[in-house]
Short mmCIF file of C-alpha atoms in Angstrom, two decimals:
data_model
loop_
_atom_site.label_atom_id
_atom_site.label_comp_id
_atom_site.label_asym_id
_atom_site.label_seq_id
_atom_site.Cartn_x
_atom_site.Cartn_y
_atom_site.Cartn_z
CA MET T 1 -18.27 11.75 -26.98
CA SER T 2 -14.94 13.90 -26.29
CA HIS T 3 -13.57 13.46 -22.85
CA LYS T 4 -13.86 15.66 -20.34
CA LEU T 5 -11.06 18.52 -19.65
CA LEU T 6 -10.33 21.53 -17.85
CA LYS T 7 -7.99 23.70 -19.17
CA VAL T 8 -5.92 26.45 -17.06
CA ASP T 9 -3.31 28.46 -19.09
CA ILE T 10 -3.09 31.82 -17.48
CA GLN T 11 -0.40 34.89 -16.78
CA LYS T 12 -1.25 37.49 -14.06
CA LYS T 13 1.19 40.39 -12.93
CA LEU T 14 0.89 40.86 -8.93
CA LYS T 15 3.08 42.57 -6.49
CA GLU T 16 5.55 40.13 -5.77
CA PHE T 17 5.95 37.97 -8.57
CA ASP T 18 4.51 37.23 -12.11
CA LEU T 19 1.85 34.58 -11.88
CA GLU T 20 2.45 31.66 -14.48
CA VAL T 21 0.06 28.57 -14.12
CA ASN T 22 -0.73 25.97 -16.50
CA PHE T 23 -2.20 22.81 -16.28
CA GLU T 24 -5.11 20.47 -17.93
CA LEU T 25 -7.18 18.17 -15.59
CA GLU T 26 -9.01 14.99 -16.61
CA LYS T 27 -10.47 13.48 -13.92
CA GLY T 28 -10.67 13.94 -9.76
CA CYS T 29 -8.87 16.08 -7.49
CA LEU T 30 -5.76 18.27 -8.40
CA GLY T 31 -4.07 19.86 -5.42
CA ILE T 32 -1.81 22.83 -5.40
CA LEU T 33 0.62 22.61 -2.74
CA GLY T 34 3.19 25.76 -1.62
CA PRO T 35 3.82 28.22 1.04
CA SER T 36 1.32 30.97 1.74
CA GLY T 37 1.52 33.77 -0.78
CA CYS T 38 2.93 31.75 -3.61
CA GLY T 39 -0.18 32.39 -5.84
CA LYS T 40 -2.29 29.01 -4.80
CA SER T 41 -5.61 31.10 -4.17
CA MET T 42 -5.15 33.60 -6.85
CA THR T 43 -4.87 30.43 -9.53
CA LEU T 44 -8.67 29.30 -8.00
CA LYS T 45 -9.85 32.81 -8.43
CA SER T 46 -9.02 32.93 -11.67
CA VAL T 47 -10.52 29.98 -12.33
CA ALA T 48 -13.83 31.21 -10.59
CA GLY T 49 -13.77 34.36 -12.59
CA ILE T 50 -13.33 36.57 -9.18
CA VAL T 51 -10.16 37.76 -10.76
CA ASP T 52 -9.23 38.43 -14.18
CA PRO T 53 -5.87 37.16 -15.37
CA ASP T 54 -3.77 39.30 -17.59
CA LYS T 55 -3.80 36.72 -20.57
CA GLY T 56 -4.51 33.46 -20.94
CA ILE T 57 -7.58 30.78 -21.48
CA VAL T 58 -9.37 28.92 -18.90
CA SER T 59 -12.08 26.30 -20.53
CA LEU T 60 -13.93 23.33 -19.67
CA ASN T 61 -14.99 20.80 -21.71
CA ASN T 62 -18.03 18.62 -20.80
CA GLY T 63 -19.20 16.86 -23.69
CA ASP T 64 -18.86 20.45 -25.12
CA GLU T 65 -16.74 23.22 -24.79
CA THR T 66 -17.35 26.40 -22.47
CA VAL T 67 -14.77 29.21 -22.74
CA TYR T 68 -14.72 30.80 -19.54
CA PHE T 69 -11.77 33.36 -19.66
CA ASP T 70 -9.80 33.85 -23.60
CA SER T 71 -8.07 37.04 -23.57
CA SER T 72 -6.74 36.82 -27.23
CA LYS T 73 -11.02 36.19 -28.11
CA LYS T 74 -11.90 38.66 -25.16
CA ILE T 75 -14.17 35.90 -23.51
CA ASN T 76 -14.53 36.94 -19.65
CA LEU T 77 -17.77 35.12 -18.71
CA LYS T 78 -18.95 36.27 -15.31
CA PRO T 79 -18.90 34.03 -11.98
CA GLN T 80 -22.74 33.13 -11.75
CA LYS T 81 -22.42 31.74 -15.52
CA ARG T 82 -19.16 29.88 -14.97
CA ASN T 83 -21.12 26.65 -13.19
CA VAL T 84 -17.93 27.11 -10.74
CA GLY T 85 -18.84 26.23 -6.79
CA TYR T 86 -15.85 28.21 -4.32
CA LEU T 87 -15.33 26.59 -0.91
CA PHE T 88 -13.77 29.62 0.62
CA GLN T 89 -11.32 29.41 4.10
CA ASN T 90 -13.81 31.30 6.23
CA TYR T 91 -17.20 29.63 4.17
CA ALA T 92 -18.68 33.23 2.95
CA LEU T 93 -21.79 32.35 4.52
CA PHE T 94 -24.66 35.06 4.37
CA PRO T 95 -24.73 35.82 8.21
CA ASN T 96 -28.40 37.37 8.46
CA MET T 97 -29.94 34.05 6.48
CA THR T 98 -30.79 30.69 7.91
CA VAL T 99 -29.11 27.45 6.86
CA GLU T 100 -31.91 26.76 4.58
CA GLU T 101 -31.92 29.64 3.04
CA ASN T 102 -28.03 29.82 2.67
CA VAL T 103 -28.30 26.13 1.00
CA ALA T 104 -30.81 27.63 -1.41
CA VAL T 105 -29.11 31.06 -2.64
CA GLY T 106 -28.12 29.63 -5.85
CA LEU T 107 -31.08 27.79 -7.12
CA LYS T 108 -33.93 28.57 -9.28
CA LYS T 109 -37.39 29.37 -7.33
CA GLY T 110 -39.67 26.14 -7.52
CA ASP T 111 -36.89 23.60 -7.97
CA ASP T 112 -35.03 24.51 -4.45
CA GLU T 113 -37.04 23.33 -1.87
CA GLN T 114 -36.61 19.07 -2.42
CA ILE T 115 -32.95 20.05 -3.49
CA VAL T 116 -32.30 21.95 -0.31
CA ARG T 117 -34.56 18.99 1.39
CA ASP T 118 -31.97 16.39 -0.14
CA MET T 119 -29.07 18.80 1.10
CA ILE T 120 -29.80 19.10 4.27
CA LYS T 121 -30.12 15.45 4.77
CA ARG T 122 -27.01 15.12 2.90
CA PHE T 123 -24.64 16.58 4.78
CA HIS T 124 -26.35 15.79 8.28
CA LEU T 125 -27.91 19.04 8.48
CA GLU T 126 -31.33 17.83 9.99
CA GLY T 127 -32.61 20.27 13.14
CA LEU T 128 -30.42 23.37 12.08
CA GLU T 129 -32.20 24.89 9.24
CA LYS T 130 -34.13 27.58 11.04
CA ARG T 131 -29.83 28.82 12.56
CA TYR T 132 -28.27 31.75 11.29
CA PRO T 133 -24.53 30.93 10.91
CA ARG T 134 -23.13 32.35 14.32
CA GLN T 135 -25.28 29.61 16.01
CA LEU T 136 -23.07 26.88 14.24
CA SER T 137 -19.43 25.29 14.89
CA GLY T 138 -17.05 25.74 12.28
CA GLY T 139 -17.96 22.30 11.16
CA GLN T 140 -21.43 22.71 10.57
CA GLN T 141 -20.86 26.10 9.11
CA GLN T 142 -18.59 24.48 6.39
CA ARG T 143 -21.16 21.62 5.82
CA VAL T 144 -23.55 24.46 4.71
CA ALA T 145 -21.25 25.86 2.88
CA LEU T 146 -20.84 22.61 0.79
CA ALA T 147 -24.38 21.77 0.83
CA ARG T 148 -24.97 25.27 -1.07
CA ILE T 149 -22.03 24.63 -3.32
CA LEU T 150 -23.74 21.16 -4.71
CA ALA T 151 -27.33 22.33 -4.20
CA TYR T 152 -26.90 24.12 -7.96
CA ASN T 153 -24.67 20.79 -9.45
CA PRO T 154 -22.00 22.45 -10.32
CA LYS T 155 -19.14 21.20 -12.77
CA VAL T 156 -16.26 22.36 -10.57
CA ILE T 157 -15.44 22.78 -7.30
CA LEU T 158 -12.70 24.87 -5.85
CA LEU T 159 -11.17 24.39 -2.26
CA ASP T 160 -9.48 26.99 -0.78
CA GLU T 161 -7.56 25.39 2.25
CA PRO T 162 -10.68 24.02 3.69
CA PHE T 163 -9.67 22.64 6.72
CA SER T 164 -7.45 25.74 7.63
CA ALA T 165 -10.70 27.21 10.21
CA LEU T 166 -11.24 24.27 11.92
CA ASP T 167 -9.56 22.26 15.44
CA THR T 168 -8.09 19.04 14.90
CA PHE T 169 -10.92 16.50 15.46
CA LEU T 170 -13.41 18.14 13.46
CA LYS T 171 -10.32 18.16 10.86
CA GLU T 172 -10.46 14.58 11.07
CA GLN T 173 -14.05 13.90 10.79
CA LEU T 174 -14.65 16.55 7.72
CA ARG T 175 -11.64 15.09 5.74
CA THR T 176 -13.60 11.89 6.01
CA GLU T 177 -16.75 13.38 5.10
CA LEU T 178 -15.69 15.31 2.04
CA ALA T 179 -13.19 12.54 0.66
CA ASN T 180 -16.59 10.76 0.29
CA MET T 181 -17.97 13.71 -1.25
CA LEU T 182 -15.24 14.54 -3.90
CA ASN T 183 -15.25 10.30 -4.63
CA SER T 184 -18.90 10.95 -5.42
CA PHE T 185 -18.48 13.99 -7.29
CA ASP T 186 -18.53 13.70 -11.35
CA GLY T 187 -16.76 16.62 -12.17
CA PHE T 188 -13.52 18.25 -11.07
CA SER T 189 -12.18 19.59 -8.22
CA ILE T 190 -9.36 21.36 -7.01
CA MET T 191 -7.98 22.03 -3.38
CA VAL T 192 -5.36 24.70 -2.45
CA THR T 193 -3.21 23.64 0.39
CA HIS T 194 -0.35 24.05 2.71
CA ASP T 195 -1.10 20.86 4.62
CA ARG T 196 1.14 17.95 2.96
CA ASP T 197 -1.48 15.14 4.52
CA GLU T 198 -4.47 16.41 2.82
CA ALA T 199 -2.53 16.89 -0.60
CA PHE T 200 -1.66 13.34 -0.10
CA GLN T 201 -4.92 12.23 0.87
CA PHE T 202 -7.21 14.08 -1.38
CA CYS T 203 -5.43 14.68 -4.28
CA ASP T 204 -4.76 12.25 -7.60
CA GLU T 205 -2.41 15.06 -9.10
CA LEU T 206 -0.40 17.64 -7.91
CA LEU T 207 0.67 21.12 -8.92
CA ILE T 208 3.36 22.56 -6.53
CA LEU T 209 4.41 26.31 -6.49
CA ASP T 210 6.68 28.16 -5.28
CA GLN T 211 6.53 32.19 -6.13
CA GLY T 212 4.30 32.32 -9.22
CA LYS T 213 5.80 29.44 -11.00
CA ILE T 214 5.04 25.72 -11.22
CA ILE T 215 8.20 23.42 -9.74
CA ALA T 216 6.43 20.29 -9.76
CA LYS T 217 3.50 18.43 -11.98
CA GLY T 218 2.38 15.09 -11.91
CA LYS T 219 0.96 12.05 -9.89
CA THR T 220 0.63 12.91 -6.23
CA ARG T 221 2.53 9.30 -5.10
CA GLU T 222 4.79 10.09 -7.66
CA ILE T 223 6.28 13.69 -6.39
CA PHE T 224 6.00 12.44 -2.88
CA GLU T 225 7.99 9.40 -3.76
CA ASN T 226 10.34 11.17 -5.92
CA PRO T 227 10.06 15.01 -5.57
CA LYS T 228 13.36 16.04 -7.47
CA ARG T 229 14.10 19.54 -6.34
CA VAL T 230 15.00 20.52 -2.80
CA GLN T 231 11.93 23.20 -2.55
CA VAL T 232 9.39 20.15 -3.24
CA ALA T 233 11.30 17.67 -1.27
CA ARG T 234 10.54 20.67 1.77
CA LEU T 235 7.00 20.77 0.81
CA THR T 236 6.73 17.37 1.21
CA GLY T 237 7.81 16.93 4.36
CA CYS T 238 11.70 15.77 4.02
CA LYS T 239 13.23 16.74 7.41
CA ASN T 240 16.90 15.99 6.02
CA ILE T 241 18.31 17.88 3.53
CA SER T 242 22.08 18.23 3.22
CA ARG T 243 24.49 20.14 0.29
CA VAL T 244 26.37 17.75 -1.04
CA GLU T 245 29.76 17.03 -3.61
CA VAL T 246 29.46 14.51 -6.24
CA MET T 247 32.33 11.64 -5.67
CA ASP T 248 31.33 9.18 -8.46
CA ASP T 249 28.86 7.53 -10.31
CA TYR T 250 26.98 6.30 -7.19
CA HIS T 251 28.94 8.61 -3.99
CA VAL T 252 27.90 12.04 -2.53
CA LYS T 253 29.83 13.60 0.33
CA SER T 254 27.24 15.11 2.64
CA LEU T 255 28.50 18.34 3.26
CA ASP T 256 26.08 19.39 6.06
CA TRP T 257 26.49 15.65 8.04
CA ASP T 258 29.92 15.02 7.10
CA CYS T 259 29.78 11.59 5.39
CA ILE T 260 30.07 9.45 2.34
CA LEU T 261 26.65 8.12 1.07
CA GLU T 262 25.96 5.92 -1.45
CA VAL T 263 22.93 5.97 -3.82
CA SER T 264 21.23 3.84 -5.76
CA GLU T 265 20.99 5.58 -9.05
CA LYS T 266 23.56 7.26 -11.18
CA VAL T 267 24.31 10.70 -9.70
CA SER T 268 23.55 13.33 -12.64
CA SER T 269 25.91 16.33 -12.20
CA ASN T 270 22.68 18.22 -11.61
CA VAL T 271 22.11 16.91 -7.95
CA THR T 272 23.27 19.61 -5.82
CA HIS T 273 21.45 18.35 -2.47
CA VAL T 274 20.50 14.66 -1.15
CA GLY T 275 17.36 14.50 1.13
CA ILE T 276 16.43 11.35 3.48
CA ARG T 277 13.14 11.17 5.26
CA ALA T 278 12.70 11.06 8.92
CA HIS T 279 11.13 7.17 8.77
CA ASP T 280 13.81 5.18 6.13
CA PHE T 281 16.25 4.73 9.08
CA VAL T 282 16.75 1.24 9.68
CA PRO T 283 19.13 -0.46 12.24
CA ALA T 284 22.21 -1.43 11.31
CA ASN T 285 25.34 -3.41 11.62
CA GLU T 286 28.93 -2.77 11.34
CA ASN T 287 29.60 -4.22 7.91
CA ASP T 288 26.20 -2.33 6.58
CA VAL T 289 26.56 0.79 4.16
CA ASN T 290 25.15 4.43 4.70
CA LEU T 291 25.66 4.20 8.65
CA PHE T 292 25.24 6.62 11.18
CA LYS T 293 25.87 6.38 14.71
CA THR T 294 23.54 7.49 17.17
CA GLU T 295 25.54 8.58 20.30
CA ASN T 296 24.41 11.76 22.38
CA THR T 297 21.12 11.50 20.44
CA THR T 298 18.53 13.69 21.72
CA ARG T 299 14.81 12.17 21.86
CA LEU T 300 11.42 14.21 21.67
CA GLU T 301 8.26 11.83 22.45
CA MET T 302 5.46 13.08 20.64
CA PRO T 303 2.01 10.54 21.78
CA PHE T 304 2.22 8.44 18.43
CA GLU T 305 6.04 8.47 17.50
CA TRP T 306 9.71 9.16 18.65
CA ARG T 307 11.82 12.04 17.09
CA LEU T 308 15.39 11.88 17.24
CA ILE T 309 17.84 14.33 16.49
CA LEU T 310 21.37 12.73 16.05
CA SER T 311 24.30 14.38 16.69
CA ASN T 312 25.01 15.52 13.41
CA GLY T 313 21.63 16.91 12.92
CA LEU T 314 19.94 14.35 11.09
CA TRP T 315 15.89 13.51 12.02
CA TRP T 316 15.03 9.75 12.79
CA THR T 317 11.09 9.58 13.40
CA VAL T 318 10.08 6.05 14.75
CA ASP T 319 6.19 5.33 15.65
CA LYS T 320 5.13 4.24 18.58
CA ARG T 321 2.33 3.23 20.68
CA ILE T 322 0.60 5.86 23.25
CA HIS T 323 1.71 3.57 26.67
CA ASP T 324 5.13 2.92 25.12
CA HIS T 325 7.68 5.33 27.20
CA ASP T 326 10.75 3.97 26.12
CA LEU T 327 12.90 3.12 22.96
CA GLU T 328 15.99 1.22 22.85
CA ILE T 329 17.86 2.88 20.71
CA PRO T 330 20.33 0.84 18.54
CA LYS T 331 24.05 1.52 18.18
CA LEU T 332 24.03 1.99 14.45
CA LEU T 333 21.28 3.14 11.90
CA LYS T 334 21.58 3.14 8.49
CA ILE T 335 19.71 4.33 5.52
CA ASN T 336 19.19 1.74 2.27
CA PRO T 337 20.74 3.56 -1.02
CA GLU T 338 17.67 3.69 -2.79
CA ASN T 339 15.76 5.37 -0.22
CA ILE T 340 17.99 8.90 -0.57
CA LEU T 341 16.70 11.45 -2.66
CA LEU T 342 18.80 13.24 -5.06
CA LEU T 343 17.83 16.52 -5.81
CA GLU T 344 18.16 19.58 -7.23
CA GLU T 345 18.26 22.92 -6.49
#
């Protein structure tokens, strides 16, 4: 049996830019991370068949190959023939249908009752079967939408900013439920998000989009650990980024923090910036490299962390317990050479 593969290679001219996305997904969940308006949702809609690309191919090999879209062969399957489940940002439930009617929407008559009962149980919707969407909380609406998608056993699940409509408490709960659901799902899933925590938690592989172009792709952990580009570092949450001048193979001068930094890997001529993650500073003594003085530091207290801004503008983040209201700030901080991210524009 041939291995499973979802293949997407599409181009579409949009008002602001040209969307060009290509990837192959063999298993698990792919995250598409990027700022608003960079082409993330348009990519999902092209896979689902809601939007037609100008050219390219979308195909699914699940033992046998199904071509959803192929511009050169004039193939374009209708959305209902693609066996793709799509979770919209606002869940898109039918307002005049009850919970059980919404869940049964994609099913053939006859086999639907047992499946609907199973889904109601699986998504903890017992007692809500006869309610309408307007009588449900945001979290309940999302569970109904997921139950409706999984009821017809899709090969691909597409999640478009699945938590954007929820408050913080519900998010945590539903993230756990969704993570469990995706782990037990045997098909392919793609999640669009602008939230780096979601991307890290759910997605084995990651694409980072900017203005319709892929600027990074690979294993999620590796992209976070070594973003390689300024925009990727920003999107993965790096707070400290500075322009640099290269001094020699292992030293750069930071133009924004006005200091010389030693790095652990050889600096290539393409490096234009460095990044330092705010959690990576550690207390230091006089003879360490990459030292920063902490006088005139501004401190902001959050429930579970301190955010400190050094006098040169660098951010330093320190975890704290809720009842710790004081922080002993060391006189000197350092950043280890191996924790400095070398970045290209």
